[in-house]
Short mmCIF file of C-alpha atoms in Angstrom, two decimals:
data_model
loop_
_atom_site.label_atom_id
_atom_site.label_comp_id
_atom_site.label_asym_id
_atom_site.label_seq_id
_atom_site.Cartn_x
_atom_site.Cartn_y
_atom_site.Cartn_z
CA MET A 4 -37.87 -64.91 -33.32
CA GLY A 5 -39.77 -66.19 -30.29
CA ALA A 6 -37.03 -65.08 -27.90
CA GLY A 7 -36.95 -61.64 -29.47
CA ALA A 8 -40.71 -61.30 -29.16
CA ASP A 9 -40.58 -62.36 -25.51
CA THR A 10 -37.89 -59.79 -24.82
CA ALA A 11 -39.84 -57.02 -26.49
CA THR A 12 -42.95 -57.99 -24.55
CA SER A 13 -41.12 -58.00 -21.23
CA GLU A 14 -39.52 -54.63 -22.02
CA ASN A 15 -42.96 -53.08 -22.64
CA ARG A 16 -44.69 -54.74 -19.71
CA SER A 17 -46.18 -52.36 -17.10
CA TRP A 18 -44.25 -51.94 -13.90
CA THR A 19 -45.49 -53.67 -10.81
CA ARG A 20 -46.40 -51.75 -7.68
CA ALA A 21 -43.33 -53.16 -5.97
CA GLN A 22 -41.08 -51.89 -8.76
CA LYS A 23 -42.51 -48.38 -8.54
CA TRP A 24 -42.14 -48.17 -4.78
CA THR A 25 -38.63 -49.62 -4.95
CA ILE A 26 -37.59 -46.52 -6.92
CA VAL A 27 -39.08 -44.27 -4.24
CA ALA A 28 -37.68 -46.25 -1.30
CA ALA A 29 -34.18 -46.41 -2.78
CA GLY A 30 -34.31 -42.79 -3.96
CA LEU A 31 -35.23 -41.56 -0.48
CA GLY A 32 -32.13 -43.23 0.92
CA VAL A 33 -29.85 -41.37 -1.48
CA PHE A 34 -31.97 -38.25 -0.87
CA ILE A 35 -30.94 -38.16 2.80
CA THR A 36 -27.25 -38.59 1.96
CA LEU A 37 -27.20 -35.77 -0.62
CA HIS A 38 -29.39 -33.54 1.51
CA ASP A 39 -27.24 -34.10 4.59
CA VAL A 40 -24.05 -32.97 2.89
CA LEU A 41 -25.49 -29.70 1.59
CA VAL A 42 -27.72 -28.83 4.54
CA ALA A 43 -24.83 -29.42 6.96
CA ASN A 44 -22.28 -27.49 4.89
CA VAL A 45 -24.36 -24.33 5.12
CA ALA A 46 -24.29 -24.62 8.91
CA LEU A 47 -20.52 -25.05 9.18
CA PRO A 48 -19.70 -21.48 10.28
CA ARG A 49 -22.13 -21.81 13.22
CA ILE A 50 -20.67 -25.21 14.10
CA GLN A 51 -17.20 -23.66 13.98
CA ALA A 52 -18.27 -20.92 16.39
CA PHE A 53 -19.97 -23.36 18.79
CA TYR A 54 -16.90 -25.61 19.12
CA GLY A 55 -14.37 -22.77 18.86
CA LEU A 56 -12.65 -24.46 15.93
CA GLY A 57 -9.85 -23.27 13.70
CA GLU A 58 -9.87 -23.96 9.97
CA SER A 59 -8.27 -27.40 10.33
CA GLY A 60 -10.78 -28.53 12.94
CA LEU A 61 -13.68 -27.39 10.81
CA GLN A 62 -12.17 -29.10 7.80
CA TRP A 63 -12.16 -32.43 9.60
CA ILE A 64 -15.90 -32.30 10.19
CA VAL A 65 -16.25 -32.61 6.42
CA ALA A 66 -13.14 -34.71 5.85
CA SER A 67 -14.28 -37.39 8.31
CA TYR A 68 -17.55 -37.74 6.36
CA SER A 69 -15.79 -37.76 2.99
CA MET A 70 -13.19 -40.31 4.02
CA GLY A 71 -15.75 -42.55 5.68
CA MET A 72 -17.76 -42.56 2.48
CA ALA A 73 -14.75 -43.05 0.21
CA ILE A 74 -13.27 -46.04 1.99
CA ALA A 75 -16.58 -47.87 2.47
CA ILE A 76 -17.94 -47.84 -1.08
CA MET A 77 -16.39 -50.98 -2.55
CA PRO A 78 -16.43 -53.10 0.63
CA ALA A 79 -20.13 -52.22 0.89
CA ALA A 80 -20.65 -53.43 -2.67
CA THR A 81 -19.08 -56.80 -1.90
CA VAL A 82 -21.13 -57.26 1.27
CA ALA A 83 -24.32 -56.23 -0.56
CA ASP A 84 -23.82 -58.79 -3.31
CA ARG A 85 -23.07 -61.57 -0.87
CA PHE A 86 -25.40 -60.98 2.08
CA GLY A 87 -28.31 -59.12 0.48
CA ARG A 88 -28.77 -55.59 -0.83
CA ARG A 89 -32.08 -54.96 0.95
CA ARG A 90 -30.72 -56.09 4.30
CA LEU A 91 -27.64 -53.91 3.96
CA TYR A 92 -29.67 -50.92 2.77
CA LEU A 93 -32.01 -51.07 5.76
CA SER A 94 -29.12 -51.44 8.20
CA ALA A 95 -27.29 -48.47 6.66
CA VAL A 96 -30.35 -46.19 6.81
CA VAL A 97 -30.86 -47.02 10.49
CA VAL A 98 -27.18 -46.37 11.25
CA PHE A 99 -27.40 -43.08 9.34
CA ILE A 100 -30.38 -42.00 11.46
CA VAL A 101 -28.56 -42.79 14.71
CA ALA A 102 -25.37 -41.01 13.59
CA SER A 103 -27.38 -37.97 12.48
CA VAL A 104 -29.10 -37.69 15.85
CA ILE A 105 -25.78 -38.02 17.70
CA SER A 106 -24.26 -35.29 15.47
CA GLY A 107 -27.15 -33.01 16.36
CA VAL A 108 -27.17 -33.53 20.13
CA THR A 109 -23.51 -33.87 21.04
CA SER A 110 -21.52 -31.04 22.59
CA THR A 111 -18.21 -32.90 22.28
CA PHE A 112 -16.15 -32.28 19.15
CA ALA A 113 -14.55 -35.75 19.16
CA VAL A 114 -18.01 -37.36 19.25
CA MET A 115 -19.09 -35.12 16.38
CA LEU A 116 -16.13 -36.31 14.28
CA VAL A 117 -16.86 -39.97 14.97
CA ALA A 118 -20.56 -39.52 14.20
CA ARG A 119 -19.76 -37.74 10.93
CA GLY A 120 -17.39 -40.55 9.97
CA VAL A 121 -20.10 -43.12 10.69
CA GLN A 122 -22.52 -41.04 8.60
CA GLY A 123 -20.04 -41.18 5.74
CA VAL A 124 -19.73 -44.96 5.94
CA ALA A 125 -23.52 -45.34 6.11
CA SER A 126 -23.89 -42.94 3.19
CA ALA A 127 -21.59 -45.08 1.05
CA VAL A 128 -23.52 -48.24 1.91
CA ILE A 129 -26.85 -46.53 1.16
CA THR A 130 -25.64 -45.21 -2.19
CA VAL A 131 -24.28 -48.55 -3.37
CA SER A 132 -27.10 -50.76 -2.12
CA ALA A 133 -29.86 -48.39 -3.33
CA LEU A 134 -28.45 -48.30 -6.85
CA ALA A 135 -28.00 -52.07 -6.81
CA LEU A 136 -31.61 -52.59 -5.63
CA VAL A 137 -32.98 -50.51 -8.50
CA SER A 138 -30.73 -52.28 -11.01
CA ALA A 139 -31.76 -55.73 -9.77
CA THR A 140 -35.47 -54.80 -9.65
CA PHE A 141 -35.41 -53.81 -13.33
CA PRO A 142 -33.51 -56.59 -15.13
CA HIS A 143 -34.55 -55.37 -18.60
CA LYS A 144 -32.18 -52.77 -20.01
CA ARG A 145 -34.63 -50.22 -21.39
CA GLN A 146 -36.78 -50.27 -18.27
CA ARG A 147 -33.63 -49.83 -16.19
CA PHE A 148 -32.71 -46.64 -18.04
CA PHE A 149 -36.04 -45.03 -17.21
CA ALA A 150 -36.05 -46.37 -13.65
CA LEU A 151 -32.60 -44.92 -13.00
CA GLY A 152 -33.81 -41.54 -14.26
CA LEU A 153 -36.73 -41.54 -11.83
CA PHE A 154 -34.48 -42.80 -9.05
CA ALA A 155 -32.09 -39.90 -9.66
CA ALA A 156 -34.98 -37.41 -9.65
CA VAL A 157 -36.15 -38.58 -6.20
CA ALA A 158 -32.61 -38.40 -4.87
CA ASP A 159 -31.94 -34.98 -6.44
CA VAL A 160 -34.74 -33.40 -4.42
CA GLY A 161 -32.20 -33.57 -1.58
CA LEU A 162 -29.86 -31.39 -3.63
CA ALA A 163 -32.64 -28.89 -4.26
CA LEU A 164 -33.77 -28.58 -0.65
CA GLY A 165 -30.38 -28.76 1.07
CA PRO A 166 -28.88 -25.26 0.68
CA PRO A 167 -32.01 -23.14 1.27
CA LEU A 168 -33.30 -25.32 4.10
CA GLY A 169 -29.89 -25.39 5.75
CA GLY A 170 -29.70 -21.62 5.54
CA ILE A 171 -33.18 -21.12 6.98
CA LEU A 172 -32.65 -23.52 9.89
CA THR A 173 -29.21 -22.12 10.69
CA GLU A 174 -30.24 -18.47 10.64
CA THR A 175 -33.69 -18.74 12.26
CA ALA A 176 -33.33 -21.68 14.67
CA SER A 177 -30.22 -23.76 15.43
CA TRP A 178 -27.49 -25.52 13.50
CA ARG A 179 -28.42 -28.70 15.41
CA LEU A 180 -31.69 -28.97 13.51
CA VAL A 181 -29.89 -29.57 10.21
CA PHE A 182 -28.96 -33.04 11.46
CA PHE A 183 -32.54 -33.89 12.44
CA VAL A 184 -34.46 -32.97 9.28
CA ASN A 185 -33.52 -36.21 7.52
CA VAL A 186 -34.89 -38.47 10.25
CA PRO A 187 -38.56 -38.50 9.07
CA VAL A 188 -37.46 -39.16 5.47
CA ALA A 189 -35.20 -41.99 6.62
CA VAL A 190 -38.03 -43.55 8.63
CA LEU A 191 -40.26 -43.39 5.53
CA ALA A 192 -37.51 -45.05 3.45
CA VAL A 193 -37.28 -47.89 5.98
CA GLY A 194 -41.05 -48.41 5.99
CA LEU A 195 -41.33 -48.50 2.20
CA THR A 196 -38.37 -50.85 1.92
CA LEU A 197 -39.83 -53.29 4.43
CA ARG A 198 -43.18 -53.22 2.64
CA TYR A 199 -42.27 -53.28 -1.04
CA VAL A 200 -38.60 -53.97 -1.77
CA ALA A 201 -37.54 -57.55 -2.52
CA GLU A 202 -34.23 -58.97 -1.37
CA SER A 203 -31.56 -59.66 -3.99
CA ARG A 204 -28.04 -61.00 -3.81
CA GLU A 205 -25.42 -62.70 -5.94
CA SER A 206 -26.41 -66.26 -6.84
CA THR A 207 -22.86 -67.60 -6.62
CA ARG A 208 -21.17 -67.29 -3.25
CA ARG A 209 -17.73 -65.78 -3.74
CA VAL A 210 -14.77 -65.66 -1.41
CA VAL A 211 -14.50 -62.24 0.22
CA ASP A 212 -11.43 -60.46 -1.16
CA LEU A 213 -10.06 -59.16 2.15
CA PRO A 214 -6.62 -58.14 0.78
CA GLY A 215 -8.33 -56.25 -2.05
CA GLN A 216 -10.64 -54.49 0.39
CA LEU A 217 -7.74 -53.49 2.64
CA LEU A 218 -5.75 -52.12 -0.30
CA PHE A 219 -8.81 -50.22 -1.51
CA VAL A 220 -9.34 -48.61 1.90
CA ILE A 221 -5.66 -47.60 2.07
CA THR A 222 -5.56 -46.29 -1.50
CA VAL A 223 -8.81 -44.31 -1.47
CA GLY A 224 -8.25 -43.09 2.08
CA ALA A 225 -4.78 -41.80 1.14
CA PHE A 226 -6.13 -40.14 -2.02
CA THR A 227 -8.97 -38.43 -0.15
CA PHE A 228 -6.69 -37.22 2.65
CA THR A 229 -4.13 -35.90 0.14
CA VAL A 230 -6.53 -33.88 -1.98
CA ILE A 231 -8.46 -32.49 1.01
CA ASP A 232 -5.49 -31.65 3.27
CA GLY A 233 -2.85 -30.94 0.61
CA HIS A 234 -3.36 -27.19 0.57
CA ASP A 235 -3.75 -26.83 4.32
CA LEU A 236 -0.63 -28.86 5.23
CA GLY A 237 1.37 -27.90 2.12
CA TRP A 238 1.75 -30.02 -1.01
CA GLY A 239 5.42 -30.56 -0.24
CA SER A 240 4.96 -31.40 3.45
CA PRO A 241 6.22 -34.79 4.69
CA THR A 242 2.68 -35.86 5.64
CA ILE A 243 1.20 -35.13 2.20
CA LEU A 244 4.18 -36.66 0.38
CA ALA A 245 3.84 -39.79 2.53
CA THR A 246 0.11 -40.11 1.86
CA PHE A 247 0.68 -39.55 -1.86
CA VAL A 248 3.28 -42.33 -1.90
CA ALA A 249 0.84 -44.55 0.02
CA PHE A 250 -1.80 -43.77 -2.62
CA ALA A 251 0.52 -44.56 -5.55
CA VAL A 252 1.89 -47.77 -4.04
CA GLY A 253 -1.55 -48.85 -2.84
CA LEU A 254 -3.08 -48.23 -6.28
CA ALA A 255 -0.42 -50.32 -8.02
CA ALA A 256 -0.74 -53.13 -5.49
CA PHE A 257 -4.55 -52.98 -5.71
CA ILE A 258 -4.53 -53.27 -9.52
CA VAL A 259 -2.13 -56.23 -9.43
CA ARG A 260 -4.15 -57.95 -6.71
CA GLU A 261 -7.53 -57.51 -8.42
CA LEU A 262 -6.25 -58.70 -11.81
CA ARG A 263 -4.80 -61.85 -10.24
CA SER A 264 -7.68 -62.62 -7.87
CA ARG A 265 -10.22 -65.30 -8.85
CA SER A 266 -12.88 -63.47 -6.87
CA PRO A 267 -11.93 -59.78 -7.00
CA MET A 268 -13.70 -57.12 -4.98
CA MET A 269 -13.50 -54.81 -8.02
CA ASP A 270 -13.43 -56.73 -11.28
CA LEU A 271 -11.12 -54.50 -13.32
CA ARG A 272 -11.72 -56.66 -16.39
CA LEU A 273 -15.09 -54.95 -16.70
CA PHE A 274 -13.25 -51.89 -17.99
CA ALA A 275 -12.43 -53.86 -21.11
CA SER A 276 -16.05 -53.20 -22.08
CA ARG A 277 -16.32 -49.94 -24.05
CA ALA A 278 -19.76 -49.20 -22.59
CA TYR A 279 -18.64 -49.75 -19.01
CA ARG A 280 -15.47 -47.72 -19.48
CA LEU A 281 -17.36 -44.91 -21.18
CA GLY A 282 -20.05 -44.75 -18.50
CA ASN A 283 -17.61 -44.55 -15.61
CA MET A 284 -15.46 -41.94 -17.37
CA ALA A 285 -18.47 -39.70 -18.04
CA ILE A 286 -19.60 -39.97 -14.41
CA PHE A 287 -16.17 -39.17 -12.98
CA PHE A 288 -15.57 -36.10 -15.11
CA GLY A 289 -19.17 -34.93 -14.87
CA MET A 290 -18.88 -34.89 -11.07
CA PHE A 291 -15.40 -33.35 -11.34
CA THR A 292 -16.56 -30.33 -13.33
CA VAL A 293 -19.96 -29.73 -11.72
CA TYR A 294 -19.04 -30.21 -8.07
CA GLY A 295 -15.75 -28.40 -8.52
CA ALA A 296 -17.75 -25.51 -9.96
CA LEU A 297 -20.19 -25.77 -7.03
CA LEU A 298 -17.35 -25.00 -4.62
CA ILE A 299 -16.22 -22.04 -6.72
CA VAL A 300 -19.75 -20.67 -7.10
CA THR A 301 -20.59 -20.90 -3.39
CA GLN A 302 -17.35 -19.09 -2.60
CA TYR A 303 -18.40 -16.44 -5.10
CA PHE A 304 -21.89 -15.99 -3.67
CA GLN A 305 -21.00 -16.00 0.02
CA ASN A 306 -17.51 -14.54 0.12
CA VAL A 307 -17.21 -12.21 -2.86
CA ARG A 308 -20.81 -11.04 -3.12
CA LEU A 309 -21.29 -11.57 0.64
CA TYR A 310 -24.72 -13.17 0.37
CA SER A 311 -26.22 -14.87 3.41
CA PRO A 312 -26.52 -18.67 3.54
CA ILE A 313 -30.24 -18.39 2.73
CA GLU A 314 -29.60 -16.13 -0.26
CA ALA A 315 -26.80 -18.34 -1.56
CA GLY A 316 -28.98 -21.43 -1.17
CA LEU A 317 -31.83 -19.83 -3.09
CA LEU A 318 -29.47 -18.78 -5.90
CA ILE A 319 -28.31 -22.39 -6.30
CA LEU A 320 -31.88 -23.73 -6.05
CA PRO A 321 -32.74 -23.37 -9.81
CA SER A 322 -29.79 -25.63 -10.67
CA SER A 323 -31.00 -28.29 -8.24
CA LEU A 324 -34.57 -28.07 -9.54
CA ALA A 325 -33.24 -28.53 -13.08
CA SER A 326 -31.62 -31.77 -11.91
CA VAL A 327 -34.94 -32.99 -10.51
CA ALA A 328 -36.75 -32.11 -13.75
CA PHE A 329 -34.25 -33.49 -16.26
CA SER A 330 -33.25 -36.80 -14.62
CA PRO A 331 -36.51 -38.62 -15.56
CA VAL A 332 -36.38 -37.02 -19.02
CA ALA A 333 -32.89 -38.45 -19.50
CA GLY A 334 -34.05 -41.89 -18.41
CA PHE A 335 -37.08 -41.75 -20.70
CA ILE A 336 -35.02 -40.77 -23.75
CA ALA A 337 -32.35 -43.38 -22.98
CA ALA A 338 -35.01 -46.09 -22.66
CA ARG A 339 -36.33 -45.30 -26.15
CA ARG A 340 -33.30 -44.01 -28.06
CA GLY A 341 -30.26 -45.26 -26.15
CA ALA A 342 -27.78 -43.43 -23.94
CA ARG A 343 -26.01 -41.46 -26.67
CA LEU A 344 -28.51 -38.65 -27.28
CA PRO A 345 -29.16 -37.53 -23.67
CA ALA A 346 -25.53 -38.02 -22.63
CA LEU A 347 -24.17 -35.92 -25.49
CA ALA A 348 -26.85 -33.25 -24.94
CA GLY A 349 -25.95 -33.13 -21.26
CA GLN A 350 -22.23 -32.84 -21.99
CA VAL A 351 -22.91 -29.95 -24.38
CA LEU A 352 -24.86 -28.20 -21.60
CA LEU A 353 -21.89 -28.65 -19.25
CA VAL A 354 -19.56 -26.98 -21.76
CA VAL A 355 -22.00 -24.15 -22.44
CA GLY A 356 -22.82 -23.65 -18.77
CA LEU A 357 -19.17 -23.41 -17.77
CA ALA A 358 -18.48 -21.00 -20.64
CA VAL A 359 -21.37 -18.79 -19.51
CA MET A 360 -19.97 -18.77 -15.98
CA VAL A 361 -16.45 -17.91 -17.18
CA VAL A 362 -17.77 -14.87 -19.05
CA GLY A 363 -20.46 -13.86 -16.57
CA VAL A 364 -18.76 -14.30 -13.20
CA ALA A 365 -17.07 -10.89 -13.44
CA HIS A 366 -20.24 -9.06 -14.48
CA SER A 367 -23.53 -10.62 -13.41
CA VAL A 368 -24.85 -12.90 -10.71
CA VAL A 369 -27.73 -13.74 -13.06
CA ALA A 370 -25.24 -15.10 -15.61
CA VAL A 371 -23.64 -17.29 -12.94
CA VAL A 372 -27.04 -18.62 -11.86
CA LEU A 373 -27.89 -19.35 -15.50
CA GLY A 374 -24.60 -21.12 -16.01
CA PHE A 375 -25.06 -23.26 -12.96
CA LEU A 376 -28.63 -24.04 -13.98
CA LEU A 377 -27.21 -25.40 -17.26
CA LEU A 378 -24.73 -27.49 -15.26
CA GLY A 379 -27.54 -28.97 -13.16
CA ALA A 380 -29.57 -29.83 -16.25
CA GLY A 381 -26.51 -31.18 -18.06
CA LEU A 382 -25.34 -33.46 -15.28
CA SER A 383 -28.86 -34.84 -14.81
CA LEU A 384 -29.00 -35.66 -18.53
CA ILE A 385 -25.67 -37.47 -18.30
CA ILE A 386 -25.80 -39.51 -15.10
CA PRO A 387 -28.89 -41.77 -15.54
CA PRO A 388 -28.07 -42.83 -19.15
CA VAL A 389 -24.37 -43.51 -18.62
CA GLN A 390 -25.09 -45.13 -15.26
CA GLY A 391 -27.55 -47.41 -17.03
CA LEU A 392 -25.01 -47.97 -19.81
CA ALA A 393 -22.44 -49.15 -17.28
CA LEU A 394 -24.85 -51.32 -15.29
CA ASN A 395 -26.38 -52.86 -18.39
CA SER A 396 -22.97 -54.24 -19.35
CA VAL A 397 -22.75 -56.21 -16.09
CA PRO A 398 -24.73 -59.32 -15.07
CA VAL A 399 -27.58 -58.51 -12.65
CA GLU A 400 -26.10 -60.77 -9.99
CA ARG A 401 -23.05 -58.46 -9.80
CA ALA A 402 -25.17 -55.30 -9.46
CA GLY A 403 -23.67 -54.43 -6.08
CA MET A 404 -20.09 -54.61 -7.34
CA ALA A 405 -20.95 -52.62 -10.45
CA SER A 406 -22.85 -50.03 -8.42
CA GLY A 407 -19.88 -49.72 -6.08
CA ILE A 408 -17.55 -48.91 -8.96
CA VAL A 409 -20.01 -46.33 -10.30
CA ALA A 410 -20.41 -44.78 -6.85
CA THR A 411 -16.62 -44.69 -6.50
CA GLN A 412 -16.40 -42.56 -9.65
CA ARG A 413 -18.97 -40.14 -8.24
CA GLY A 414 -17.13 -39.77 -4.94
CA LEU A 415 -13.63 -39.54 -6.38
CA GLY A 416 -14.76 -37.21 -9.18
CA SER A 417 -16.41 -34.70 -6.85
CA THR A 418 -13.51 -34.82 -4.37
CA ALA A 419 -10.96 -34.29 -7.15
CA GLY A 420 -13.08 -31.45 -8.56
CA TYR A 421 -13.17 -29.70 -5.18
CA ALA A 422 -9.41 -30.02 -4.80
CA VAL A 423 -8.22 -29.25 -8.34
CA LEU A 424 -10.53 -26.33 -9.18
CA GLY A 425 -10.17 -24.86 -5.70
CA THR A 426 -6.40 -25.18 -5.88
CA ILE A 427 -6.31 -23.33 -9.21
CA VAL A 428 -8.09 -20.37 -7.59
CA SER A 429 -5.82 -20.47 -4.55
CA VAL A 430 -2.63 -20.71 -6.62
CA TRP A 431 -3.73 -17.87 -8.89
CA VAL A 432 -4.50 -15.63 -5.92
CA GLY A 433 -1.09 -16.48 -4.45
CA ILE A 434 0.69 -15.61 -7.69
CA ALA A 435 -1.24 -12.53 -8.80
CA LEU A 436 -2.35 -10.78 -5.61
CA ASP A 437 1.09 -9.46 -4.64
CA GLY A 438 1.36 -7.56 -7.91
CA ASP A 439 -2.27 -6.43 -7.81
CA LEU A 440 -1.76 -4.91 -4.35
CA SER A 441 1.58 -3.25 -5.12
CA ARG A 442 0.02 0.20 -5.54
CA THR A 443 -2.30 -0.13 -2.54
CA ILE A 444 0.41 -1.46 -0.19
CA PRO A 445 3.85 -0.31 -1.42
CA ASP A 446 5.76 -1.86 1.50
CA ARG A 447 6.83 -5.38 0.45
CA ASP A 448 6.78 -7.02 3.91
CA GLU A 449 3.43 -5.50 4.83
CA ARG A 450 1.98 -6.57 1.48
CA ALA A 451 3.34 -10.10 1.89
CA ALA A 452 1.58 -10.47 5.26
CA VAL A 453 -1.78 -9.37 3.80
CA VAL A 454 -1.36 -11.63 0.76
CA GLU A 455 -0.52 -14.61 2.98
CA GLN A 456 -3.69 -14.10 5.04
CA ILE A 457 -5.96 -13.80 2.01
CA VAL A 458 -4.36 -16.81 0.29
CA ASP A 459 -4.81 -18.88 3.43
CA ASP A 460 -8.49 -17.92 3.46
CA THR A 461 -8.82 -18.88 -0.22
CA ASN A 462 -8.32 -22.59 0.32
CA PRO A 463 -9.84 -25.44 -1.68
CA ASN A 464 -11.21 -27.53 1.17
CA ALA A 465 -14.26 -29.59 0.38
CA PHE A 466 -16.74 -27.33 2.11
CA GLU A 467 -18.41 -24.04 1.43
CA ALA A 468 -19.20 -20.77 3.18
CA VAL A 469 -15.90 -20.30 5.00
CA VAL A 470 -13.37 -19.35 2.31
CA GLY A 471 -12.56 -16.42 0.04
CA PRO A 472 -11.53 -12.78 0.19
CA GLY A 473 -14.84 -11.84 1.81
CA ARG A 474 -13.27 -12.94 5.11
CA PRO A 475 -12.09 -10.12 7.43
CA VAL A 476 -8.73 -8.59 6.46
CA ASP A 477 -6.39 -7.57 9.28
CA HIS A 478 -4.69 -4.27 8.54
CA PRO A 479 -3.71 -1.40 10.87
CA GLU A 480 -5.17 1.26 8.54
CA SER A 481 -8.92 0.64 8.44
CA ASP A 482 -9.48 2.95 5.47
CA GLN A 483 -7.30 0.67 3.35
CA VAL A 484 -9.26 -2.48 4.18
CA THR A 485 -12.03 -1.70 1.66
CA THR A 486 -9.48 -1.05 -1.08
CA ILE A 487 -7.56 -4.23 -0.25
CA ARG A 488 -10.75 -6.25 -0.33
CA THR A 489 -11.80 -4.75 -3.68
CA VAL A 490 -8.44 -5.63 -5.23
CA ALA A 491 -8.55 -9.12 -3.70
CA ASP A 492 -12.07 -9.65 -5.01
CA ARG A 493 -10.95 -8.81 -8.56
CA THR A 494 -7.99 -11.16 -8.25
CA PHE A 495 -10.24 -13.87 -6.86
CA VAL A 496 -12.73 -13.48 -9.72
CA ARG A 497 -9.95 -13.81 -12.29
CA GLY A 498 -8.82 -16.96 -10.50
CA MET A 499 -12.39 -18.24 -10.69
CA GLN A 500 -12.45 -17.54 -14.44
CA LEU A 501 -9.23 -19.48 -14.88
CA SER A 502 -10.51 -22.39 -12.80
CA LEU A 503 -13.91 -22.53 -14.49
CA GLY A 504 -12.18 -22.20 -17.87
CA PHE A 505 -10.08 -25.25 -17.04
CA ALA A 506 -13.27 -27.13 -16.11
CA ALA A 507 -14.83 -26.06 -19.43
CA LEU A 508 -11.80 -27.39 -21.30
CA VAL A 509 -12.06 -30.72 -19.47
CA ALA A 510 -15.78 -30.91 -20.30
CA LEU A 511 -15.06 -30.13 -23.96
CA ILE A 512 -12.44 -32.90 -24.16
CA ILE A 513 -14.89 -35.38 -22.64
CA LEU A 514 -17.53 -34.25 -25.17
CA VAL A 515 -15.14 -35.01 -28.04
CA ILE A 516 -14.35 -38.42 -26.56
CA LEU A 517 -18.05 -39.22 -26.14
CA ILE A 518 -18.84 -38.19 -29.73
CA ARG A 519 -16.04 -40.39 -31.05
CA SER A 520 -16.76 -43.36 -28.78
CA PHE A 521 -20.55 -43.69 -28.65
CA ARG A 522 -22.11 -46.14 -31.08
CA ASP A 523 -25.91 -46.14 -31.09
CA SER A 524 -26.32 -49.81 -31.94
CA GLN A 525 -24.48 -50.81 -28.76
CA ASP A 526 -25.96 -48.20 -26.44
CA GLN A 527 -29.52 -49.47 -26.19
#
């Protein structure tokens, strides 16, 4: 009775000043990573023109960041637990600042690629250590739910500001400025961390699992390379087949190694916990559907409707603002009622939002904006509760490792969403466009050349603003170009409907699983 009363008292105790500022300091770190991705993506066409890049060169500006982030997540978690989360967080923010400045000032493409890769590594370390700091600062489960909601809201401001700010800077000033805007925020994050955030680390010193880390880097690196470059190089190309084999073999070896290790980098036994398994599954598929849809929607806005980067950013802004508004609400509800209610409500919004987009994409931009607004609200209702659900099932001293696994689901889910949903559109265009253009271009060889060009431009790379049938179409008869583009746009929209419909089906399946799996008594 006494222990229960003490627990209840500690759960209801007011937060200290240090706890409040820890949320802000950690949230600002994730803010700069989210903001950097979106603000830089809007500037990619200008970067392409400056360096004189082809599609593959431009792709690697994003791929280097994505791969750097993917391979560093779990090693960062191990280092954070052992050597201190605060120390690692501060170091990563400083490295991120330096890499951002180098990206903005360099005129050498190779230096840009290296700087973007370093940014990706620093981003992974920031994401893992920030989440671990918040988790360790709020050891009581109900307080942690609410804290994670506020933490997500601070970070999500980066999502809200990224697209419109990137568009404004790119169109009115210079693409270089997009890499500098995060510097003041990063400096503020460092100052607040030094002033208010306490150090935390694992109490028991573990042996560093170097073989596990190496296998993780190989496996995740091969997966990321395969899904990003698969379309560009060809899914049946020797390079992609080799990297897929490396992924499959590496994954099997990694699982065997981690299950046998006494001090694993990623404790796979945690997935025996229903709560932990459920939380990570919801995060992966939430990121899969929403960020996959983000790629499709930005293609739609900029390459089918031919909106400018500023216009496209402003159309996505309501979705980002919904994320900022609903994240603390989700944390508040989860703290009082458990994770089930907000997570299920959020998953319902994902299904409804995707359904609205499937129906509306062919008719109304307003319907697409509404659908994506529902996705932003839905994902923000899901992430903080299920993140808290997963972290609450792990001892506080392993917060870094647990945060690394959660962050891995976010990164892999969004990367897979980009690749799978984008590939569906590309494959559909490749299959259907030849028949759709048969009346406009009766000659088979001439039609095949036009189809090949449009399909190549409709590729599922993990960046926006440079793909889709809105790209110029080469054809000797200029009066036919408008007709070709109109037909291609219709084909592209049907491909979008198919892709978004697949995402809606995935979201619906996850909703059914969540309804069947959640048990209120265990989700507090």
